[in-house]
Coordinates of C-alpha atoms and ligand atoms in Angstrom, one line a residue:
X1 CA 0.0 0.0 0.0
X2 CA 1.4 3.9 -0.9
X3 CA 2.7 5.5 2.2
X4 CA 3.9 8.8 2.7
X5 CA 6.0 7.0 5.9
X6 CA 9.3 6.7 4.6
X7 CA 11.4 6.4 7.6
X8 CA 15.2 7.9 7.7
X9 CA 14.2 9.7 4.3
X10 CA 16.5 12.1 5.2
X11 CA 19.4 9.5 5.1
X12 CA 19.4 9.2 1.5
X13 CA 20.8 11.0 -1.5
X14 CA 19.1 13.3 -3.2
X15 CA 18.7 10.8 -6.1
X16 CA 17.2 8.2 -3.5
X17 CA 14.8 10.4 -2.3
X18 CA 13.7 11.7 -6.1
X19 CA 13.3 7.8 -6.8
X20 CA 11.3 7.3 -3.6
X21 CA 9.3 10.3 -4.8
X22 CA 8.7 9.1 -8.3
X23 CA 7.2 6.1 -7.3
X24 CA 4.9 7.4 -4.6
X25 CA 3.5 10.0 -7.7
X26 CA 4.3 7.9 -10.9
X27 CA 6.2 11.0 -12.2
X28 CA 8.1 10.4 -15.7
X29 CA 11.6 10.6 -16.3
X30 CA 10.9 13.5 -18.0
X31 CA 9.3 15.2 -14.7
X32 CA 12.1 13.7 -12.5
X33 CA 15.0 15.9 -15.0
X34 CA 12.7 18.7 -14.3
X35 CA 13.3 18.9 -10.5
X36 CA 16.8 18.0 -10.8
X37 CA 17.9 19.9 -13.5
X38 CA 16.0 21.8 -16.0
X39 CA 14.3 23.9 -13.2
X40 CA 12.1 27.0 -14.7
X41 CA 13.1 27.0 -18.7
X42 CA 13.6 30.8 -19.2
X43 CA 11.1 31.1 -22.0
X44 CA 8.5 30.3 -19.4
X45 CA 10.1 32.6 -17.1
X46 CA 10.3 35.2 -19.8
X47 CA 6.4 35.0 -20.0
X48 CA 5.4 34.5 -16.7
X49 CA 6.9 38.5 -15.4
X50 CA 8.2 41.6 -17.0
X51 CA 12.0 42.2 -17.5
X52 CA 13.1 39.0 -17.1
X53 CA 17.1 38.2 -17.1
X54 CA 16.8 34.5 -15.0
X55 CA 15.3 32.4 -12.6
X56 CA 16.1 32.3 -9.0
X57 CA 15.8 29.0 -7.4
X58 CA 15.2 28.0 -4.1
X59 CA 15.9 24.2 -2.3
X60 CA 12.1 21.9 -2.9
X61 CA 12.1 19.6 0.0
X62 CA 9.4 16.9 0.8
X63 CA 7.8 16.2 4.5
X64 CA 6.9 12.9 4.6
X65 CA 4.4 11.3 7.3
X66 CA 1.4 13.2 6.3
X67 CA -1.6 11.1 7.1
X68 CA -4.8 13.5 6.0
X69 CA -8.3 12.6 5.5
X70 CA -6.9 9.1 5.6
X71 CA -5.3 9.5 2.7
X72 CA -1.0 9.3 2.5
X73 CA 0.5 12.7 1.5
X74 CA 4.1 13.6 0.4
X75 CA 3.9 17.5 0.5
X76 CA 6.4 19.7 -1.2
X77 CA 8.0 22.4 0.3
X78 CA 9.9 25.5 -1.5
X79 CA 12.1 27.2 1.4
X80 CA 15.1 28.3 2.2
X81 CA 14.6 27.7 6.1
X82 CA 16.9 24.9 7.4
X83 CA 14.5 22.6 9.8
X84 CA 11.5 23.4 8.4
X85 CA 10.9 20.2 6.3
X86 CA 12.0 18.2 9.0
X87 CA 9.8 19.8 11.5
X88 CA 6.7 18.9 9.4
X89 CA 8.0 15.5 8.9
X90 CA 8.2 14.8 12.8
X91 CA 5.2 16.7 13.5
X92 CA 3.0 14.4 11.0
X93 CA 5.1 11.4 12.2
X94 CA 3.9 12.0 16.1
X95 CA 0.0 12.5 14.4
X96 CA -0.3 9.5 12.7
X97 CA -0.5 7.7 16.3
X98 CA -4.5 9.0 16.7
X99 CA -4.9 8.8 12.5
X100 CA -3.6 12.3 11.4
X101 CA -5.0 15.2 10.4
X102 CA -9.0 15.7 10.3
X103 CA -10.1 18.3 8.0
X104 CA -13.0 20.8 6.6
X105 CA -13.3 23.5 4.2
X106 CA -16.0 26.0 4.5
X107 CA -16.0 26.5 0.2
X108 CA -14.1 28.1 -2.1
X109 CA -15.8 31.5 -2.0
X110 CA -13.8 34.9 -2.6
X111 CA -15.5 38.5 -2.0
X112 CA -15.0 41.3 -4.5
X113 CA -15.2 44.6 -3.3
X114 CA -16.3 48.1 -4.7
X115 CA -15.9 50.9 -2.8
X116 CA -18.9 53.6 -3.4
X117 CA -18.1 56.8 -2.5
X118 CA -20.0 60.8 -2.2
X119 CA -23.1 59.2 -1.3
X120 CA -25.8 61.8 0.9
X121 CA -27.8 58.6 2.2
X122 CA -25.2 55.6 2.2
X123 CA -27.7 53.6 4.1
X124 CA -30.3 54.4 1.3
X125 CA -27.7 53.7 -1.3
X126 CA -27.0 50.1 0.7
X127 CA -30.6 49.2 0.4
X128 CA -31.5 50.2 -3.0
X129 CA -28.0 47.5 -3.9
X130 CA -29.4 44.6 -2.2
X131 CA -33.1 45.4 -4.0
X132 CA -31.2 44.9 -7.3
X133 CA -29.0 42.0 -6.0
X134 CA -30.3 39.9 -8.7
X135 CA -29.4 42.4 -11.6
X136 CA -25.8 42.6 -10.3
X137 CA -24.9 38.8 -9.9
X138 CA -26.5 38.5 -13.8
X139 CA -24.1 41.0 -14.9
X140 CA -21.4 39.5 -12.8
X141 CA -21.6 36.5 -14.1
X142 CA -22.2 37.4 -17.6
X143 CA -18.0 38.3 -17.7
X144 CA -17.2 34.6 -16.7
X145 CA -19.7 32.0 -18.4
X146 CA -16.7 28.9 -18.2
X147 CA -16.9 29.3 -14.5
X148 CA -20.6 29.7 -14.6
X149 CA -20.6 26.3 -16.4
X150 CA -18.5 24.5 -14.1
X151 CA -21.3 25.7 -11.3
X152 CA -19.2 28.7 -9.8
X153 CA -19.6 32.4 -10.7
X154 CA -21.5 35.0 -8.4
X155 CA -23.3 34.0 -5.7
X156 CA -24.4 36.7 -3.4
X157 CA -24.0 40.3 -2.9
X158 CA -23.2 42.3 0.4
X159 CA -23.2 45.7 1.1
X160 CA -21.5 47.6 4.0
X161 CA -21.5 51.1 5.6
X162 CA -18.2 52.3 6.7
X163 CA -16.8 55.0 8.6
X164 CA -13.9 56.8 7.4
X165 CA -11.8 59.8 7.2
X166 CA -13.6 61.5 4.1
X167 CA -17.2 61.0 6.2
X168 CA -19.3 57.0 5.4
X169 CA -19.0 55.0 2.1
X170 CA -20.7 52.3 0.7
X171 CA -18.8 49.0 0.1
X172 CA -20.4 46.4 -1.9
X173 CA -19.1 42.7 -1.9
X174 CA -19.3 40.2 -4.8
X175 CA -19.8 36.7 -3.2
X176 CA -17.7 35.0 -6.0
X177 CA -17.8 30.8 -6.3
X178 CA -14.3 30.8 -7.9
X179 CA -13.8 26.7 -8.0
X180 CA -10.6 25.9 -8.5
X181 CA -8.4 28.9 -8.7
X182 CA -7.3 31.2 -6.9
X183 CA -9.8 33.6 -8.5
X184 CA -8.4 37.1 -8.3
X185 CA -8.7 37.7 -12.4
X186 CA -12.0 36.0 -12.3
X187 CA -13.2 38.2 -8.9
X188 CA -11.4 41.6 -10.3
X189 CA -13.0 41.4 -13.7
X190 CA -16.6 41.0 -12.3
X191 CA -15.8 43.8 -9.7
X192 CA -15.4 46.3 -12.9
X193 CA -18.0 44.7 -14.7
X194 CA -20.6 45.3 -12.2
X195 CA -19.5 49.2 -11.0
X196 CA -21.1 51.0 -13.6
X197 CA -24.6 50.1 -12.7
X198 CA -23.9 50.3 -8.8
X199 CA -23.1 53.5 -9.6
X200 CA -26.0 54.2 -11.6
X201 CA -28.1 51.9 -8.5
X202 CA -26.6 54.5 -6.4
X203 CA -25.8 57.7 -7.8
X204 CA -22.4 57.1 -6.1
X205 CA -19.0 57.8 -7.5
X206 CA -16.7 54.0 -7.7
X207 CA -13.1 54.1 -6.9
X208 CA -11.9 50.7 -6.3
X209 CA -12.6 47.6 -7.8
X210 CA -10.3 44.8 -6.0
X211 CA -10.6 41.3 -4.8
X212 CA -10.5 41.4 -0.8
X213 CA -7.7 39.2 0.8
X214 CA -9.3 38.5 3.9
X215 CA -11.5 35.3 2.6
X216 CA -13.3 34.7 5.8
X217 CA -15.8 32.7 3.3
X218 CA -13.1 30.5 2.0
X219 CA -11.8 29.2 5.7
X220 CA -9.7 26.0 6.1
X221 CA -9.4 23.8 9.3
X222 CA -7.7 21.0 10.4
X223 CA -7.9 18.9 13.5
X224 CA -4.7 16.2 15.1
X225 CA -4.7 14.7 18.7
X226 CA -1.1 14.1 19.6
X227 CA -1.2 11.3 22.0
X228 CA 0.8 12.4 25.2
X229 CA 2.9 9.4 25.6
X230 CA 3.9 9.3 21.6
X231 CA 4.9 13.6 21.8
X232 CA 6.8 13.2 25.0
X233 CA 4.4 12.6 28.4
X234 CA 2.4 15.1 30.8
X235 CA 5.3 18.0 31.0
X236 CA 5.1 18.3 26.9
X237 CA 1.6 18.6 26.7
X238 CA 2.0 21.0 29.8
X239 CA 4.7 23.1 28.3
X240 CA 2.6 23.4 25.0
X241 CA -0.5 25.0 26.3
X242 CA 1.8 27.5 28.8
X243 CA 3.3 28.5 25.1
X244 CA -0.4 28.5 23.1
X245 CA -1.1 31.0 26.5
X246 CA 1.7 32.8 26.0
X247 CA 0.7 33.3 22.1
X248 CA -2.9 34.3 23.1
X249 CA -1.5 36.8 25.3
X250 CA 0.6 38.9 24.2
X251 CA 1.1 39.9 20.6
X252 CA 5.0 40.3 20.4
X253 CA 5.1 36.0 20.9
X254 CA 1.9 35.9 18.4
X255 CA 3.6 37.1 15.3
X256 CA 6.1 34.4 16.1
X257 CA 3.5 31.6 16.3
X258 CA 1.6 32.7 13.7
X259 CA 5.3 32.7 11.6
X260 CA 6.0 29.3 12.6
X261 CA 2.1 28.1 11.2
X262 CA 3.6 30.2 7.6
X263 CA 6.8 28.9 7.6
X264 CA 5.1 25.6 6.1
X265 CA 2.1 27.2 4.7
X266 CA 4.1 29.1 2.5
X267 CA 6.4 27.0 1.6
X268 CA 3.7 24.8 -0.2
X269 CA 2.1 27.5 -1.4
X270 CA 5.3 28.6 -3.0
X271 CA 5.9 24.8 -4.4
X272 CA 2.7 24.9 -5.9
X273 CA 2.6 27.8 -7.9
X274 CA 0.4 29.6 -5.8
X275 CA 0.2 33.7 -4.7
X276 CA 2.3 33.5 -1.3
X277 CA 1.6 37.0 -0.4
X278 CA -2.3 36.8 -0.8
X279 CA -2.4 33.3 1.7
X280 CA -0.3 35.3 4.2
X281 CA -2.0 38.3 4.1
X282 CA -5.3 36.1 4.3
X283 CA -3.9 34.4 7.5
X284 CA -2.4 37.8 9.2
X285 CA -6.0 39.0 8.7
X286 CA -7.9 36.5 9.9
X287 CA -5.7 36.2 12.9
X288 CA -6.1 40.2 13.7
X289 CA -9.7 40.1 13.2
X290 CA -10.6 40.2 16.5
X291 CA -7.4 41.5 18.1
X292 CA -4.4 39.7 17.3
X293 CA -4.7 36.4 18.0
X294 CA -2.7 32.7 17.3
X295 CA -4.1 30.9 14.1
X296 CA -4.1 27.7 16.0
X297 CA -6.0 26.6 19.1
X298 CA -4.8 23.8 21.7
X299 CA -6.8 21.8 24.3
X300 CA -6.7 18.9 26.1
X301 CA -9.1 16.0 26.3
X302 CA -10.3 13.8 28.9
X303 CA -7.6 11.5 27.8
X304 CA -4.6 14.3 28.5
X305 CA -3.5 13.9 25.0
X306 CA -3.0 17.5 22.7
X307 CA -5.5 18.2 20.8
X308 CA -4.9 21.1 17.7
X309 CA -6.9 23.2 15.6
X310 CA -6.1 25.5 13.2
X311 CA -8.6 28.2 11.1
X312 CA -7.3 30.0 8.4
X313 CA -8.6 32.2 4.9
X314 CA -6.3 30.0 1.7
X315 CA -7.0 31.3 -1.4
X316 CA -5.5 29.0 -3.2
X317 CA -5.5 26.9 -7.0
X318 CA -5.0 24.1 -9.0
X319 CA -6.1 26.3 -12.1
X320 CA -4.9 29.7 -12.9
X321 CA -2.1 31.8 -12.0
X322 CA 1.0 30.1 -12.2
X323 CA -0.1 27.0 -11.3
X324 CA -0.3 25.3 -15.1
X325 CA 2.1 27.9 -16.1
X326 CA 5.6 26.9 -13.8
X327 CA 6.4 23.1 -15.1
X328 CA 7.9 22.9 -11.7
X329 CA 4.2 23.9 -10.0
X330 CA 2.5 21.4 -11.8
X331 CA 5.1 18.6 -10.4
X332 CA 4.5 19.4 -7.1
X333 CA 0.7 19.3 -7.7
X334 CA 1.4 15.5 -9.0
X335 CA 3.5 14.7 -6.0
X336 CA 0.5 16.4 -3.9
X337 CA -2.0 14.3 -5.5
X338 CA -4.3 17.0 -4.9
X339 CA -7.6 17.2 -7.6
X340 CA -9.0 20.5 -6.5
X341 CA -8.5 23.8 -5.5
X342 CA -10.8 22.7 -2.2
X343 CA -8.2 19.5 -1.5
X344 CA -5.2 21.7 -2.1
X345 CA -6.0 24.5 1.1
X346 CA -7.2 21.5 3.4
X347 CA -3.5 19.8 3.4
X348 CA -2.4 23.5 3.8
X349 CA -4.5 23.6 6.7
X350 CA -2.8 20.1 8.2
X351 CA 0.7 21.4 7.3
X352 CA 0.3 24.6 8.7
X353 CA -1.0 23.0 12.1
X354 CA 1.7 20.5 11.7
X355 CA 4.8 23.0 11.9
X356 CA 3.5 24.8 14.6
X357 CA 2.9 21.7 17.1
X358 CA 6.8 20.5 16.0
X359 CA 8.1 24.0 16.8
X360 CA 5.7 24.8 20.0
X361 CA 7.4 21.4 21.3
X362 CA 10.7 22.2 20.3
X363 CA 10.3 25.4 22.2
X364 CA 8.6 24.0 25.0
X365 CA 11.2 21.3 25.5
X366 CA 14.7 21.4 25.0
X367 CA 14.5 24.8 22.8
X368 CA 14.9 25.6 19.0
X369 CA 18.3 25.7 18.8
X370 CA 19.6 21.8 19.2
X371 CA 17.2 20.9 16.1
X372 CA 17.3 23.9 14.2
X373 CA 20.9 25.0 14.7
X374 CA 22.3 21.3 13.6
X375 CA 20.1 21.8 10.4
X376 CA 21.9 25.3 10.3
X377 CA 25.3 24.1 10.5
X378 CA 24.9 22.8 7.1
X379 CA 24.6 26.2 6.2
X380 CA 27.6 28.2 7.8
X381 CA 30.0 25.6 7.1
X382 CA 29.1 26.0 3.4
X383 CA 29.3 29.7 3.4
X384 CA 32.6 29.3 5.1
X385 CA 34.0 27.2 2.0
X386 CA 33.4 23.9 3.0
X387 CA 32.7 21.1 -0.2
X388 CA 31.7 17.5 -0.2
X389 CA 32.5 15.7 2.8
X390 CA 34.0 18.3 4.7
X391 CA 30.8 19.6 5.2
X392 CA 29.1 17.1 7.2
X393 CA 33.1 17.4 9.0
X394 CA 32.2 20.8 10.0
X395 CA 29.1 20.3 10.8
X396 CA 30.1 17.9 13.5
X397 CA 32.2 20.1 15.1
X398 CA 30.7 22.9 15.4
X399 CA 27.1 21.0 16.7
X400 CA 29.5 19.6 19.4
X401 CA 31.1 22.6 20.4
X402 CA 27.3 24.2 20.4
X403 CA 29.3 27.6 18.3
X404 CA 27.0 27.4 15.4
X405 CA 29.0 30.5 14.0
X406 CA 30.9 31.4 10.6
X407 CA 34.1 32.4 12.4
X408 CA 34.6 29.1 14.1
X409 CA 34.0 27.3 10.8
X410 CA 36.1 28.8 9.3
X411 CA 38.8 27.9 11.2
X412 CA 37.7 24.2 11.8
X413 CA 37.6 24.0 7.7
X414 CA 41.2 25.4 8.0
X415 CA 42.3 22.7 10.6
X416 CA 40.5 20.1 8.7
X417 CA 42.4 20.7 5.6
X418 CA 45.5 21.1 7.1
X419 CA 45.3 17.1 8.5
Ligands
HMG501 C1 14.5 19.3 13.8 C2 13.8 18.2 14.6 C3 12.7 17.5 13.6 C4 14.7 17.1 15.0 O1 14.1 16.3 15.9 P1 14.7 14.9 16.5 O2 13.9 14.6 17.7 O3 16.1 15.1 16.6 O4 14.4 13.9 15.3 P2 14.4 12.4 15.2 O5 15.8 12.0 14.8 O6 13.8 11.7 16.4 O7 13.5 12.1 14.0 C5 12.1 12.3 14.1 C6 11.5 12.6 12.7 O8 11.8 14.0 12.4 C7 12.2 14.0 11.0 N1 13.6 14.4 10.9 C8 14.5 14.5 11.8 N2 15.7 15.0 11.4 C9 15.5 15.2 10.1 C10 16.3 15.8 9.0 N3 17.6 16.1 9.2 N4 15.8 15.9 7.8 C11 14.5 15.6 7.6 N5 13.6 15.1 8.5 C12 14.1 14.9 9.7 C13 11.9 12.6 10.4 O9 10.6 12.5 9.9 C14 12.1 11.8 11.6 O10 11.4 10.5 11.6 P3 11.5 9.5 10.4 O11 10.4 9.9 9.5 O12 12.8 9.5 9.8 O13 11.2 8.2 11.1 C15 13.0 18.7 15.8 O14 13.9 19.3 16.7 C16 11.9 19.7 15.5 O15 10.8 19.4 15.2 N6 12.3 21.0 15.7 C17 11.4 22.1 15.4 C18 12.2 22.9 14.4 C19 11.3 24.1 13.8 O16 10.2 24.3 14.2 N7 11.9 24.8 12.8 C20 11.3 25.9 12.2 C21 12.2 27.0 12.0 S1 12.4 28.0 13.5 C22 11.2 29.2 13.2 O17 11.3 29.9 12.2 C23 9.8 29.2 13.8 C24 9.6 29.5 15.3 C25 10.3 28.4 16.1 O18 10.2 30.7 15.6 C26 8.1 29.5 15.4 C27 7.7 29.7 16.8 O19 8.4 30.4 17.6 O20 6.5 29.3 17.2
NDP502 N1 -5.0 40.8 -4.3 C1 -4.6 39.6 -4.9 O1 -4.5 38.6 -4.3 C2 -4.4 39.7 -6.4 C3 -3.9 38.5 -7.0 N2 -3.7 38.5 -8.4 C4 -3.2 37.3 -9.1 O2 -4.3 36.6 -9.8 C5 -3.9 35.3 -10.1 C6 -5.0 34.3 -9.8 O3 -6.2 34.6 -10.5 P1 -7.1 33.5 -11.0 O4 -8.4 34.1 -11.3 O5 -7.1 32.3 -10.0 O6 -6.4 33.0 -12.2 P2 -6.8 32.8 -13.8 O7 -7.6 33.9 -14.3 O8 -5.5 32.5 -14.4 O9 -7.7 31.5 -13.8 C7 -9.0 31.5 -13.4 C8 -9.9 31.2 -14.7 O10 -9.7 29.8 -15.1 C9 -10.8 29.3 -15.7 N3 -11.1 28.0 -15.2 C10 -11.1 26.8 -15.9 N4 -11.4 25.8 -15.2 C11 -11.6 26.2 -13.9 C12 -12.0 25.6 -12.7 N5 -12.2 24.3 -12.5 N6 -12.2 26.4 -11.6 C13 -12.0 27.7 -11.7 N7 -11.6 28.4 -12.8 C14 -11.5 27.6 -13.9 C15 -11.9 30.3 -15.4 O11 -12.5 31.0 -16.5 P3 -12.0 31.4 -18.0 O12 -11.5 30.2 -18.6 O13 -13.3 31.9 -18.6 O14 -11.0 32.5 -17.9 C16 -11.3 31.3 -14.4 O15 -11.8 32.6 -14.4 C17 -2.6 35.0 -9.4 O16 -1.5 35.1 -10.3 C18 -2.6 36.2 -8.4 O17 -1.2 36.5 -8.0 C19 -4.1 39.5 -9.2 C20 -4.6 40.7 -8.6 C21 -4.8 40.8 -7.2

């Protein structure tokens, strides 16, 4: 039976792990010359933004262990981050005990807004849009009749009152069924179909016409019960909720929990092609909604096991964007497995839950620093020259001596090479 638990991955050579990876997804040799060599070709590239001269690459990783929904996920991750992919991996690893990660998606539903401004009666204004609610979504939908087909399009209509520093306006929201993408193009061009007649509905004047970031209708949750004696006994599950506390509290630790849920959110976002800065600023949203506030909730049950939650806005594709575009994007979406847009943001829900409970007990425990910092290593004794096996050499050394710093490996390279 495919299984995404491939113990000691990490052991192997980068080959060995492609391999591993190849079978799991069935990718061609073709696909497997991609990741390894071929990378973004630059006539994509060339296409994709303006003023192109290259391609900058970053390190694609896989966390393995992901048990989701019951189904076996390897998930790729684009980071630069040392410890991140392993974090993932041990987090999912200590899940599978109680079956993984649970999931739910509330719909893949993005809000337009239009902003109506030097209205006398706003209020008036609000109630004479939601009389021709109707009219609106029709013209809405007329400007995207392939995502009408597939069942998506326009749903609903909202209007708003707001206060602000040039006296109220009027914002209008298109409830927009965007399927599988991502749906800004889709939500922007029904936003400037439709403003002409609000403005005629209203006898307002229309300034903006923008897809919102904050998709509180296009929510993503996921669920894991780390059992106490698998994650490390009483005192673990103890020092996790004093740190979830700590995060509730006080905003300055926040934005570092809420980093920690991005640092694997993002990076399979990135792998997959999608628009990193939307899902973050989606999920700093979200978390600020009501004050700021940690993405991820943890309890404990009558059992004294963990249990974790996480709630977050992912806008995110399997269509659209760069998604088919980046031959690298659509290789990651064949390791994923994942068939829709809907699929996609729940294992970005588990992942996102997943990197938080490895670093929480990191932090909790025996502090970042062991695990992170020996993942590290790798990376000062390369910028300090070290090639081939003298890197693992350095790495050694400076892990023992716990001085993770360029200066000293430096001069551990030097003694190396002078035996
Ligand atoms: C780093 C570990 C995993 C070591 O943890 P460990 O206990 O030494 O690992 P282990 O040797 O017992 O292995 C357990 C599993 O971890 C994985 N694993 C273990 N080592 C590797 C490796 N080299 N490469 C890839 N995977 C690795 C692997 O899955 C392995 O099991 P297997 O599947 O092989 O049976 C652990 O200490 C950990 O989870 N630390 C957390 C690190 C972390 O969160 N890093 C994120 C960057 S720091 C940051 O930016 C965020 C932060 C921390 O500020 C957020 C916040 O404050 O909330
Ligand atoms: N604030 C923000 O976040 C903004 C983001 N962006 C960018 O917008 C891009 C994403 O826009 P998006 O609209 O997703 O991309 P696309 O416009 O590339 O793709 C969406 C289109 O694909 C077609 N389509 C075909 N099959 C499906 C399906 N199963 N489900 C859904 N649509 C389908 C649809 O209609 P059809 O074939 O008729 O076109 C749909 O409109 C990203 O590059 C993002 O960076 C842009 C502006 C603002």
């Amino acid at each position: 039976m495919k299984t995404s638990r491939i113990p000691g991955f990490y052991k192997l050579s980068v080959k060995e792990r492609l391999r591993k990876v190849a079978e799991f997804a069935n990718l061609s040799e073709e696909e497997m010359n991609a990741l390894l060599e071929k990378g973004l070709p630059n006539d994509i590239a060339d296409r994709m933004i303006e003023n192109v001269i290259g391609t900058f690459e970053l390190p694609l990783g896989i966390a393995t262990n992901f048990l989701i929904d019951g189904k076996e996920y390897l998930i790729p991750m684009a980071i630069e981050e040392p410890s991140v992919v392993a974090a993932a991996s041990n987090a999912a690893k200590m899940a599978r005990a109680k079956g993984g990660f649970f999931t739910d998606y509330s719909g893949n539903i993005m809000i337009g807004q239009i902003q109506v401004t030097k209205l006398k009666d706003p209020n008036s204004a609000k109630f004479e849009v939601l009389r021709h609610k109707e009219e609106i979504i029709e013209k809405a939908n007329e400007q995207d009749p392939i995502l009408v087909n597939l069942g998506g399009g326009c749903k609903d209509v909202e209007a708003r009152v707001i206060n602000t520093r040039f006296g109220e306006m009027l914002i209008v929201h298109l409830l927009v069924d965007v399927k599988d993408a991502m749906g800004a193009n889709a939500v922007n061009t029904m936003a400037e179909a439709v403003a002409p007649l609000i403005e005629r509905i209203t006898g307002g004047k229309v300034y903006l016409r923008i897809i919102s970031n904050l998709a509180v209708y296009r929510l993503a949750r996921a669920k894991a019960i780390f059992d106490k004696n698998v994650i490390g006994g009483e005192e673990v599950v103890e020092g996790i909720m004093q740190a979830y506390a700590f995060a509730e509290a006080d905003p300055f630790r926040c934005a570092t929990h809420n980093k920690g849920i991005m640092n694997g959110i993002s990076a399979v976002v990135i792998a997959t092609g999608n628009d990193f800065r939307a899902v973050e600023a989606g999920a700093h949203a979200y978390a600020a909604i009501h004050g700021y506030k940690p993405l991820t909730r943890y309890e404990v049950n009558e059992d004294g096991d963990l249990v974790g939650t996480i709630e977050l806005p992912m806008a995110v594709g399997v269509i659209g964007g760069a998604t088919k575009v980046n031959p690298l994007a659509k290789i990651c979406l064949k390791i994923l497995g994942v068939n829709s847009a809907e699929e996609l943001a729940r294992v970005l829900a588990a992942v996102g839950l997943a990197q938080n409970f490895a670093a929480l007990r990191a932090l909790a425990t025996e502090g970042i620093q062991r695990g992170h910092m020996e993942l590290h290593a790798r990376n000062v004794a390369i910028m300090a020259g070290a090639v081939g096996e003298e890197i693992d050499k350095v790495v050694e050394i400076l892990v023992r001596e716990r001085k993770v710093r360029l200066d000293r490996a430096k001069e551990v390279l030097e003694e190396i090479r002078k035996k």
